[in-house]
Short mmCIF file of C-alpha atoms (C1' of nucleotides) in Angstrom, two decimals:
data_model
loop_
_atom_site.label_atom_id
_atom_site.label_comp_id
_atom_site.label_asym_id
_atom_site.label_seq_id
_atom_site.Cartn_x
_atom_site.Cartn_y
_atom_site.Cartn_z
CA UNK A 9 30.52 -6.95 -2.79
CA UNK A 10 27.59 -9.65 -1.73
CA UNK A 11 24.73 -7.74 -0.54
CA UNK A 12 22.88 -10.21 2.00
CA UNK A 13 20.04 -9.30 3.86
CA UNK A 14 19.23 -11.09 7.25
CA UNK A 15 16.32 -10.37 8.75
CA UNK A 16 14.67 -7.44 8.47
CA UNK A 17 15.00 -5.94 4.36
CA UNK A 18 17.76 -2.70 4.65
CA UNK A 19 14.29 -0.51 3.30
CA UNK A 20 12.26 -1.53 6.37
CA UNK A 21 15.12 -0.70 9.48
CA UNK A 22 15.87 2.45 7.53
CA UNK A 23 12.22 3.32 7.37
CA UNK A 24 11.82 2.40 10.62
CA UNK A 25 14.52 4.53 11.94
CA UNK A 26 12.89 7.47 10.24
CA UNK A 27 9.43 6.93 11.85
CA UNK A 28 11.45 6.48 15.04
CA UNK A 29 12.79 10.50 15.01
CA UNK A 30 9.31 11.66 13.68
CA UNK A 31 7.35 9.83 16.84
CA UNK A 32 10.74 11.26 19.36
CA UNK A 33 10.15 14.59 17.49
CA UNK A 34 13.48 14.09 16.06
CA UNK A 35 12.20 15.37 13.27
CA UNK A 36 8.97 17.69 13.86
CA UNK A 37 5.82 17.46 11.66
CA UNK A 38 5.53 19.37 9.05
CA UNK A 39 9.52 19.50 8.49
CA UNK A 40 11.62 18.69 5.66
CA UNK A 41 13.33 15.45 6.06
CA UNK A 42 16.70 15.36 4.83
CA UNK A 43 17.16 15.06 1.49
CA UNK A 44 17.71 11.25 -0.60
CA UNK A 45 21.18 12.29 -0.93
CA UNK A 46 21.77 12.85 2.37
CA UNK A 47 20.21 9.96 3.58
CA UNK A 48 21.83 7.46 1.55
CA UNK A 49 25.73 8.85 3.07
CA UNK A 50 24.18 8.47 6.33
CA UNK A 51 22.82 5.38 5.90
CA UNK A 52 25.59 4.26 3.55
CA UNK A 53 23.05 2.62 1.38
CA UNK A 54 22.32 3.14 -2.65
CA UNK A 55 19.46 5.81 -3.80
CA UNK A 56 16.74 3.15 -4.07
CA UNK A 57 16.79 1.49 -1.10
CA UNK A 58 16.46 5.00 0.84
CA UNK A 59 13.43 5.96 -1.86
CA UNK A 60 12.12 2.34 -0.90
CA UNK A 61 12.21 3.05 2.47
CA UNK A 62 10.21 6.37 1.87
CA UNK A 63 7.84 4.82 -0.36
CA UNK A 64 6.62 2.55 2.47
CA UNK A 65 6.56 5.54 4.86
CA UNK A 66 4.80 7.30 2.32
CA UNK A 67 1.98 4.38 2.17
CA UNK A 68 1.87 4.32 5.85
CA UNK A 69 0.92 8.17 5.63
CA UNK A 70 4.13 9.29 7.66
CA UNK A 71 5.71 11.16 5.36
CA UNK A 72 4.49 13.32 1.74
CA UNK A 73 6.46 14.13 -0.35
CA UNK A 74 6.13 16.56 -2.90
CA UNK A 75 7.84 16.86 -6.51
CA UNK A 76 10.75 19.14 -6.40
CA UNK A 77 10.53 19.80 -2.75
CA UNK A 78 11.18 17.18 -0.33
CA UNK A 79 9.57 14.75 1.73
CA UNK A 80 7.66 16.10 5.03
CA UNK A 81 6.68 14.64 7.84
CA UNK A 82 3.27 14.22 7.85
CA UNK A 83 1.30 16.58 10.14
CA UNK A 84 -1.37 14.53 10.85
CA UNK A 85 -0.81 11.92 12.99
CA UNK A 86 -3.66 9.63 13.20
CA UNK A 87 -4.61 9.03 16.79
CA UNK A 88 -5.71 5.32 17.46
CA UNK A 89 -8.88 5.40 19.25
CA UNK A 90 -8.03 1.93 20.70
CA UNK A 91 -10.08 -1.15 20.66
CA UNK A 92 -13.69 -1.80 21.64
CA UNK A 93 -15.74 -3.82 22.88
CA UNK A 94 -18.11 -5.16 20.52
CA UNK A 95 -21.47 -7.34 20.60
CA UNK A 96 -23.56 -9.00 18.71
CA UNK A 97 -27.49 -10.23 19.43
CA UNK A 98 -30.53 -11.30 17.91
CA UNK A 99 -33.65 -9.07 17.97
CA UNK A 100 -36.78 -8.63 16.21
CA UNK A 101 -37.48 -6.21 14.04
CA UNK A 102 -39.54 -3.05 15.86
CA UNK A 103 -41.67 -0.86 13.35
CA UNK A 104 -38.87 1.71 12.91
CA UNK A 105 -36.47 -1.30 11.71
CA UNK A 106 -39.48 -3.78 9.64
CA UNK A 107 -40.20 -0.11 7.34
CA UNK A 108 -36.72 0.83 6.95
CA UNK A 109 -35.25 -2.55 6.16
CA UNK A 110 -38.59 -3.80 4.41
CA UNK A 111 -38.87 -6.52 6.07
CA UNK A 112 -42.61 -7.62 8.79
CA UNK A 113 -42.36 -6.62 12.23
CA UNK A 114 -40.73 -9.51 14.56
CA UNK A 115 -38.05 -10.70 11.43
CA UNK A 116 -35.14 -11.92 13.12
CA UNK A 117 -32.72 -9.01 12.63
CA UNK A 118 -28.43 -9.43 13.60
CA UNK A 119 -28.28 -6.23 15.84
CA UNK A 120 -24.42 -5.62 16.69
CA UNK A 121 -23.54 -2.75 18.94
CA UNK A 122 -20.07 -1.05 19.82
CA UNK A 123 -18.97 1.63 21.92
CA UNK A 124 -16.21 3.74 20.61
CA UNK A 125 -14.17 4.76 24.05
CA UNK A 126 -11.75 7.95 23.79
CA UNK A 127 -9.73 9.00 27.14
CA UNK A 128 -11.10 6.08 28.55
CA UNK A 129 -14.41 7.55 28.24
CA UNK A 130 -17.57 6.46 26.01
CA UNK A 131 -17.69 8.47 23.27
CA UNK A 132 -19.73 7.36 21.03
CA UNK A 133 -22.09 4.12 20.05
CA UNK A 134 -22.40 2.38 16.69
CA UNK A 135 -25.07 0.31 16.01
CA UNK A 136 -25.58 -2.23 12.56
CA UNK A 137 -29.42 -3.52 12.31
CA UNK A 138 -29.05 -6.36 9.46
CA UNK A 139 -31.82 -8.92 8.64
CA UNK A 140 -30.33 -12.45 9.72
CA UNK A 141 -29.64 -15.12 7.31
CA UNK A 142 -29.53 -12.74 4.60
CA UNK A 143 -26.60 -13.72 1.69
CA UNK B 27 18.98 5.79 -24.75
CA UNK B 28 17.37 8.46 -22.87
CA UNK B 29 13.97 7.65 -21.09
CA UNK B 30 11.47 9.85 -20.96
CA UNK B 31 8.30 10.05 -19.63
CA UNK B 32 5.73 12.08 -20.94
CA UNK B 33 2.04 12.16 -19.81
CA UNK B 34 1.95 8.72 -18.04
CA UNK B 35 5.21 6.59 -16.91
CA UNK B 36 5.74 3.57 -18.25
CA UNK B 37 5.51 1.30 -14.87
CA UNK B 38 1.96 3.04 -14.63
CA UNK B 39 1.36 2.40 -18.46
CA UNK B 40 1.87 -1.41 -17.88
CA UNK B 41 0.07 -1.71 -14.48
CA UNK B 42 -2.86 -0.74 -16.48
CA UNK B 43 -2.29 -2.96 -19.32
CA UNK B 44 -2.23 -5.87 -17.08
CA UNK B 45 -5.48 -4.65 -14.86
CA UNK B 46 -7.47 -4.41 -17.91
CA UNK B 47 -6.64 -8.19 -18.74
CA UNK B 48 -8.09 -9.14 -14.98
CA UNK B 49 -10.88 -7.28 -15.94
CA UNK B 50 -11.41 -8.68 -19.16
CA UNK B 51 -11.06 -12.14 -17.78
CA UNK B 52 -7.82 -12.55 -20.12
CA UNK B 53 -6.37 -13.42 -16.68
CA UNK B 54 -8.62 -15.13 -14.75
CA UNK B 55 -9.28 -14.59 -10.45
CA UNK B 56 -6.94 -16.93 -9.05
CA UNK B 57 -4.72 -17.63 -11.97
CA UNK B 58 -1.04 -16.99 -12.01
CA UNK B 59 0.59 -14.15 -14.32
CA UNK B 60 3.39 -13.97 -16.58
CA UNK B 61 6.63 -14.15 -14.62
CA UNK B 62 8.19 -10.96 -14.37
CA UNK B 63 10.26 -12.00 -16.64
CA UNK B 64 8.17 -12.85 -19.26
CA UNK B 65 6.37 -9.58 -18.85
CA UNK B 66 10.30 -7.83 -19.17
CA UNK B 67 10.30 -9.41 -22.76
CA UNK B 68 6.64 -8.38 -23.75
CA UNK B 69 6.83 -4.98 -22.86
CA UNK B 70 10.30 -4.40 -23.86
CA UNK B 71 11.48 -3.11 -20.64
CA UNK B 72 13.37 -3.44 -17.40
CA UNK B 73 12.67 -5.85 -14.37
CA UNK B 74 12.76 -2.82 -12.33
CA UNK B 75 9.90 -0.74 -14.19
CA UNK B 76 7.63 -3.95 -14.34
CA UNK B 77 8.19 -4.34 -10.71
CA UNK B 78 7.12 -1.03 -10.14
CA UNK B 79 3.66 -1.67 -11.96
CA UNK B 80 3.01 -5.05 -10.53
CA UNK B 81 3.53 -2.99 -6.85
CA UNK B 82 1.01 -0.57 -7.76
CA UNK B 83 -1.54 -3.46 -8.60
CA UNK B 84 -0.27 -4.86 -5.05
CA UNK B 85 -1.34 -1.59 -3.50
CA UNK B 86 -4.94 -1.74 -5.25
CA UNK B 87 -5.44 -4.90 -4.45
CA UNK B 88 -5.56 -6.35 -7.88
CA UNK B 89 -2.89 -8.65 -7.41
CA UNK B 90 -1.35 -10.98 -4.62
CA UNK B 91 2.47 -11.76 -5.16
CA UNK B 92 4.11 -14.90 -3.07
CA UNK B 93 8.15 -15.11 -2.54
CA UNK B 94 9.03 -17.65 -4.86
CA UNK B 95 5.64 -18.85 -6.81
CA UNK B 96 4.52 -15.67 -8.69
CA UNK B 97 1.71 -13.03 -8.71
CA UNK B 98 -2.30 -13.70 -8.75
CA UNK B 99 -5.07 -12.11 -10.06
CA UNK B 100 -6.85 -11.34 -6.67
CA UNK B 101 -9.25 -14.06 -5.55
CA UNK B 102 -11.75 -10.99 -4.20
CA UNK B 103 -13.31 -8.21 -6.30
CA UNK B 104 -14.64 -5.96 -3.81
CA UNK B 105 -18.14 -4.91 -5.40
CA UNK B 106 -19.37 -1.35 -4.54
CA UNK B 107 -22.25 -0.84 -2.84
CA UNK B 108 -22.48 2.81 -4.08
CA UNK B 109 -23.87 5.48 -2.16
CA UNK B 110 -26.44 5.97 0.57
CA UNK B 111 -28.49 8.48 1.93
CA UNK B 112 -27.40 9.29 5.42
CA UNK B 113 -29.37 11.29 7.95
CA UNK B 114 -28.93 13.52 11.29
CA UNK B 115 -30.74 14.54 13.95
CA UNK B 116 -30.47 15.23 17.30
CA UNK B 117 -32.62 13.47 19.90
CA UNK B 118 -32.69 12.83 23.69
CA UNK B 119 -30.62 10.33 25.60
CA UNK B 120 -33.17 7.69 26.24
CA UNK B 121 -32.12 5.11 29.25
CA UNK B 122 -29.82 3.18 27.21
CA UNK B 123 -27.96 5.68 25.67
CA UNK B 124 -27.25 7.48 29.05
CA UNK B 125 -26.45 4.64 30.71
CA UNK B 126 -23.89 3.40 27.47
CA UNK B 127 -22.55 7.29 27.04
CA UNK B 128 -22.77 8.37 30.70
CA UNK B 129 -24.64 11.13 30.42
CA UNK B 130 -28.50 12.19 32.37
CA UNK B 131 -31.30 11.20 30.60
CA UNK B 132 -32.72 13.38 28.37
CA UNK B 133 -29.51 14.76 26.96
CA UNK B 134 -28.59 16.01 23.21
CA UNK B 135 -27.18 13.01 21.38
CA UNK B 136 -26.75 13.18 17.46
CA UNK B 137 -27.74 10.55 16.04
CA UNK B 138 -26.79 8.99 12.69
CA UNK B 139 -28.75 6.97 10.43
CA UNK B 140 -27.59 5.27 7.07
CA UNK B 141 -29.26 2.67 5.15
CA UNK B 142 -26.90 0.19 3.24
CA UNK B 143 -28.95 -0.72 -0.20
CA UNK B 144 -27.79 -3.72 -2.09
CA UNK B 145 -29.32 -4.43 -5.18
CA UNK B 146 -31.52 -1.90 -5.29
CA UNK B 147 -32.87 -3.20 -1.67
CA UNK B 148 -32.16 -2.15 1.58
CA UNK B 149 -29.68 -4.47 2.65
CA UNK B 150 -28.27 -2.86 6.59
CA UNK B 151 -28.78 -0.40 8.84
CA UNK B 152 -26.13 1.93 10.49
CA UNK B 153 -26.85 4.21 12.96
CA UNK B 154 -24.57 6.10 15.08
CA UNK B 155 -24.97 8.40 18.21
CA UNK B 156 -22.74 10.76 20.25
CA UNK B 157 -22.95 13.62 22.41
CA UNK B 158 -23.10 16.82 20.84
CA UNK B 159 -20.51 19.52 20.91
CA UNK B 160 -18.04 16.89 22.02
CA UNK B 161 -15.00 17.83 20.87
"C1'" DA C 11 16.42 -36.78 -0.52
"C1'" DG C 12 18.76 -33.79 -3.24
"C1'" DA C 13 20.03 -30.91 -7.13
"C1'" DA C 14 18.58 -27.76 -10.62
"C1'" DA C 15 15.54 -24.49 -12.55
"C1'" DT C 16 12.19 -20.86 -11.83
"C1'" DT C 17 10.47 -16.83 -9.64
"C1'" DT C 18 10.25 -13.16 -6.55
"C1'" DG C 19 13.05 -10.15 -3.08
"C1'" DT C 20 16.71 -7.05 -2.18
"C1'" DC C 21 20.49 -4.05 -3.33
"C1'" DC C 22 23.71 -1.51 -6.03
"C1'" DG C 23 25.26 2.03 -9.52
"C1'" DT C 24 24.19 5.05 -13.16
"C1'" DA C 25 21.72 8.11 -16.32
"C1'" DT C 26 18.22 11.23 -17.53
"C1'" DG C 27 13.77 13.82 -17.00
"C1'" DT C 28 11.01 17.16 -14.35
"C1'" DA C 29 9.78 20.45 -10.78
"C1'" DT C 30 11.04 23.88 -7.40
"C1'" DC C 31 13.74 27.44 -5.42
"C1'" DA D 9 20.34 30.34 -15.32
"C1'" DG D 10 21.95 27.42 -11.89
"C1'" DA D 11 21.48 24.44 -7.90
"C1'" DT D 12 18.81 21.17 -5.53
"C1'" DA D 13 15.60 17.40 -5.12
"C1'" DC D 14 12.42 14.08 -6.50
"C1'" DA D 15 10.68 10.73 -10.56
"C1'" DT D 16 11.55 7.37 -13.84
"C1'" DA D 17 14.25 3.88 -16.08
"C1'" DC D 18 18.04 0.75 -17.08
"C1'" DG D 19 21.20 -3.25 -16.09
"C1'" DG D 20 23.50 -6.26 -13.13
"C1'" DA D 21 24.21 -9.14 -9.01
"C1'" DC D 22 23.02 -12.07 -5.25
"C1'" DA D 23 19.45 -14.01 -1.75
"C1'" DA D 24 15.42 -16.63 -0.61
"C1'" DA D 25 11.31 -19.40 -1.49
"C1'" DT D 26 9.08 -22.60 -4.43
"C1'" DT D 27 8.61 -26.00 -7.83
"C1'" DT D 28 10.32 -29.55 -10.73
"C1'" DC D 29 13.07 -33.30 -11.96
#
DNA sequence: AGAAATTTGTCCGTATGTATC
DNA sequence: AGATACATACGGACAAATTTC
């Protein structure tokens, strides 16, 4: 039989579907996914393309899987802190900045300042102090 | 024929192979590799297995594959910067913190510094600053 | 413009090795 | 020791993108 694949690679949707029950807490973290075999008569698919499809989970950090054992999902799930708001502006160097960066007071320096926001709340502030025109 | 795979597997014994030629300029930045085919012949061994080690390059970032043309040495070798001295301390909210954090003046922030050095110079500055005891 | 050759992408089925329970 | 599960490897087939003629 052909095996054509429109759209979306077999791997990825089958992936996909996994992440899908570990986000609904289909599948809780920390608990054994079900195993290759089982997978592939679900999914009626070959060995491979189910181990494909939890190699790419395994990149994204979804899943570990451990030799012997089974795959997991993960227990960490990396919360997104979101975007920010970022800026950029020219300054001159103050004493603090001219004796750290070795440069004389009043160099042009790239100062670029962002606020990391969590529950919609500052939380905290990053600031990069770089000597302009430098590279 | 049986395969097995003592110490290191084969896929892993190849991706190395082919990383030390980038390195040694054998394949230049930018220039195209053997076809996977080519590389089937040379090592004596299944499309499958040098698939495997060209997709562990792909995941370092030593290579760049393209449907239908072939696989590059990587244009980019990120250079290490190495490692910096970082400091803490905790000082007061001056006005522009407290206004950027919303907190009152005069409040415990922790502050961050790091200096980036780059060739043996100081190169950037880093500093971050956040509340204490959040979280 | 079009056909053929080349190269990577996907999928299947099978076999064997290794680790864990 | 046996059962289960993941790891590695092989070979074949077809699809899709690119290049070449």
């Amino acid at each position: 039989m052909p095996t054509p694949h429109y759209g979306q690679p077999r791997y990825r949707a089958i992936a996909d579907e996994i992440k899908r029950r570990i986000e609904n807490g289909v599948i809780s973290p920390g608990a054994l996914l079900p195993a290759e075999s089982a997978l592939t008569t679900e999914f009626r698919t070959s060995r491979g393309t189910v181990r494909h499809a939890i190699a790419t989970l395994r990149e994204e950090g979804a899943v570990v899987t451990e030799h012997g054992r089974g795959t997991y999902a993960a227990m960490t799930n990396s919360k997104d802190l979101g975007t920010t708001n970022a800026r950029g502006r020219i300054i001159s160097a103050d004493a603090a900045i001219s004796n750290l960066l070795g440069v004389d007071l009043g160099t042009p320096i790239v100062e670029h300042e962002s606020v990391i926001e969590r529950d919609e709340k500052p939380w905290a502030i990053v600031r990069v102090y770089k000597v302009e025109a430098t590279d």
